[in-house]
Structure formats: C-alpha cells, structure tokens
Short mmCIF file of C-alpha atoms in Angstrom, two decimals:
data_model
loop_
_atom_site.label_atom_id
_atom_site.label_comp_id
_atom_site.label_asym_id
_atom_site.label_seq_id
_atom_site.Cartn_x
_atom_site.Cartn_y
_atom_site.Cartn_z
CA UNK A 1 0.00 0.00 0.00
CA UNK A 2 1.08 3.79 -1.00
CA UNK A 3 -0.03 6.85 0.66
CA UNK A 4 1.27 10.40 -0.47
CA UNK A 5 1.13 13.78 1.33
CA UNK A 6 1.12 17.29 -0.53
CA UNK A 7 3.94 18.04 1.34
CA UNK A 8 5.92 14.50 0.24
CA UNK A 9 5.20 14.32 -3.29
CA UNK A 10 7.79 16.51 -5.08
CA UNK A 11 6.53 19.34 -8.07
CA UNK A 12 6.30 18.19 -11.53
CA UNK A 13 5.58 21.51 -13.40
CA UNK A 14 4.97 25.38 -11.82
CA UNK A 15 4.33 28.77 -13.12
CA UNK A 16 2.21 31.37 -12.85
CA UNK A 17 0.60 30.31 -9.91
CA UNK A 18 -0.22 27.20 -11.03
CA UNK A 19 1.50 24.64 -9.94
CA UNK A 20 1.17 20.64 -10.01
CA UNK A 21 2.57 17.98 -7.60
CA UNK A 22 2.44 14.21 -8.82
CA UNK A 23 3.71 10.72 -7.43
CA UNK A 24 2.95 7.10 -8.49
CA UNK A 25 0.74 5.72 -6.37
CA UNK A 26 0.82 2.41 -7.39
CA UNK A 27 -1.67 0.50 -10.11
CA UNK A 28 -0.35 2.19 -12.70
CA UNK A 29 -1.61 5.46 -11.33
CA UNK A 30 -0.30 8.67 -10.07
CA UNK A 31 -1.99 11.16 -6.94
CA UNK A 32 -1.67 14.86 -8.51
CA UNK A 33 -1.80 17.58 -6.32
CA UNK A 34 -3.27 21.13 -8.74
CA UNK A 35 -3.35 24.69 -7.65
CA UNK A 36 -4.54 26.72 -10.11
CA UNK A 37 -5.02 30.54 -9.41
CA UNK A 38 -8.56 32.03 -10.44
CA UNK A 39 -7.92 33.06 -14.15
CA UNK A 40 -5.84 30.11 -15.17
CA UNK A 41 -7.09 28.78 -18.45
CA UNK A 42 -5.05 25.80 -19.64
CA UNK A 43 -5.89 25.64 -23.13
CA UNK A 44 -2.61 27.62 -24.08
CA UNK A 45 -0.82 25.05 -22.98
CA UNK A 46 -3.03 22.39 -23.98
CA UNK A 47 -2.50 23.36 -28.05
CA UNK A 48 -0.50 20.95 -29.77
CA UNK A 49 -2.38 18.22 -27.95
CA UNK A 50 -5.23 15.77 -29.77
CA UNK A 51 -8.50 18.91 -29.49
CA UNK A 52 -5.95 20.96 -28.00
CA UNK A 53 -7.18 19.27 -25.15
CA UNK A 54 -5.88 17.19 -22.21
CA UNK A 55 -6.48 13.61 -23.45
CA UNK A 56 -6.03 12.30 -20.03
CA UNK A 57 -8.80 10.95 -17.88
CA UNK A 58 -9.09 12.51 -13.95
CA UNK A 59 -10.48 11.09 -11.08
CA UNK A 60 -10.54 13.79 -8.55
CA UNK A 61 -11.97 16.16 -5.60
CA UNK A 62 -12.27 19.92 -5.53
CA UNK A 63 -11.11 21.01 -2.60
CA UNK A 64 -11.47 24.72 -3.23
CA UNK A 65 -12.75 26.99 -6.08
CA UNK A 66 -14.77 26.69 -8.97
CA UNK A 67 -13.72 25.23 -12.15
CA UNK A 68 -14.89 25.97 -15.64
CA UNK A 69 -14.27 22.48 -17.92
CA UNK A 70 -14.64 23.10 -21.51
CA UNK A 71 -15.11 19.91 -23.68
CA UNK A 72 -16.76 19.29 -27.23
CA UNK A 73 -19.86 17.97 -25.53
CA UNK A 74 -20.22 21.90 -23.43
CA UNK A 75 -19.22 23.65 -20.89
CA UNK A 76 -19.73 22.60 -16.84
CA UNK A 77 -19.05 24.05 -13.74
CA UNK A 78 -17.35 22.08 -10.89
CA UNK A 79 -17.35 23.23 -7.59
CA UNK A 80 -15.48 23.37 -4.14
CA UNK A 81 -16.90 20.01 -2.29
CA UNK A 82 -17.53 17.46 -5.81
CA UNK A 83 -15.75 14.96 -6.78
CA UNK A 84 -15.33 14.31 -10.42
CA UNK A 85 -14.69 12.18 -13.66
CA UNK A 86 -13.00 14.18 -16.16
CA UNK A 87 -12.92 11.94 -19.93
CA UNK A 88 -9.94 12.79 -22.36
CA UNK A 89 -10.75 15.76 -24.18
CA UNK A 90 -11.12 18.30 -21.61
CA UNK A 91 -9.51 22.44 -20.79
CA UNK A 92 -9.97 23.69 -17.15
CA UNK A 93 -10.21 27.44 -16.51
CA UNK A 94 -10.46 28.60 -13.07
CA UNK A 95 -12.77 31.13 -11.68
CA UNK A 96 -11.79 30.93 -8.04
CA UNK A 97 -8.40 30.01 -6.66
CA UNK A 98 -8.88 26.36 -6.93
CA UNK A 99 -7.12 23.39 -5.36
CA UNK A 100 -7.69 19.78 -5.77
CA UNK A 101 -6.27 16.31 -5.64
CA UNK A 102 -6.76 13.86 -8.68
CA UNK A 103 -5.57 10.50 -9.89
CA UNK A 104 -4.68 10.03 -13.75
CA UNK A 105 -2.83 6.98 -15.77
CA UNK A 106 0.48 7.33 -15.13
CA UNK A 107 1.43 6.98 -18.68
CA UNK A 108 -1.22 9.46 -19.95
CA UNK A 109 -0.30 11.71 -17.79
CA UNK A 110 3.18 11.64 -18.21
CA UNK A 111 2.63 12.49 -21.95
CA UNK A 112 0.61 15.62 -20.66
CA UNK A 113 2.92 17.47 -18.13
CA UNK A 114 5.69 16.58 -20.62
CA UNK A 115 3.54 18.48 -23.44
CA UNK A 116 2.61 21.21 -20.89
CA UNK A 117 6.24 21.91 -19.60
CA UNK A 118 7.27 22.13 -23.41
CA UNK A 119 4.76 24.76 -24.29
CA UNK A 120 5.87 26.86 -21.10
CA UNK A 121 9.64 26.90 -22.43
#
C-alpha cells in the first residue's frame, strides 16, 4: 500500500501560480496535487495536444474553487466540495483560486505534463 502527502510528493511543473505535484501511487496510477489561481485557463498550454485538449482521464476532488471544464460535448461548472470524472478531451479554466487532488494513468499523464512543460519553455 502507498499513501502520499502534498507536502511528500515533489513538483512536476509550476508557473504562474499554477502549480502541479504528482507521485505514483501504485496501479499504474499517479496522486496529482493542482493549484490553479482564479484566471488560469489551460488551453494555451493544452495546443498541440489531440482537441488541444488534455487527453487524459481525472479522477478527482475539488477542494477549493470553482472550475470551468470546456469539452466538445459543453461547458460545466465544478465546484469546491464534488468529486469528479474528467474523460480525455477536456480544458480547465479557473474562476476561483482552486485546489484539488486527482488521480490520472500514469502513462497518460506523463505524456501531458511533458507536453505542458514544453509549451511553457
């Protein structure tokens, strides 16, 4: 068995306020832990992708803010207090300063952050 602290699990990609902690976890899946400051819309850094889109699935919690997810199928609003499923194909924006704790394919995700920290130079 795994367990992983925000404090323990080391940063995988920061900027701008945002910033993103990640671990394996075990199961071929890694804990991430997101702040993203209200304003943050990651579509910049999401161009390039498949839909300049992250094509990695979430399973997560909000544990602050409000999140704007754009996808092909619409826009929805997540907030503080939900847990969520978030498919392949989707671009956060925040409204609030959020914060939450997810868990993502390893291997997907890997391919994301290492997309993401290319497009911020």
């Amino acid at each position: 068995m795994t367990a992983a602290t925000r404090s323990d699990v080391p940063v995988a990609l920061e900027g701008g306020g945002v910033e993103l902690r990640t671990q394996v976890i075990g199961g071929g899946f890694s804990v991430g832990y997101v702040t993203l400051p209200q304003g943050t819309d990651m579509g910049p850094a999401f161009k390039g992708l498949p839909g300049d889109a992250c094509q990695c699935p979430h399973w997560g919690y909000l544990l602050k803010g409000r999140i704007l997810m754009h996808t092909d199928e619409g826009d929805e609003t997540y907030e503080a207090g939900q847990a969520y499923y978030w498919a392949p194909g989707h671009v956060p924006e925040a409204l609030e300063d959020s914060e939450l704790v997810e868990f993502s394919p390893t291997e997907d995700f890997g391919r994301v952050i290492d997309h993401v920290k290319s497009a911020m130079g």
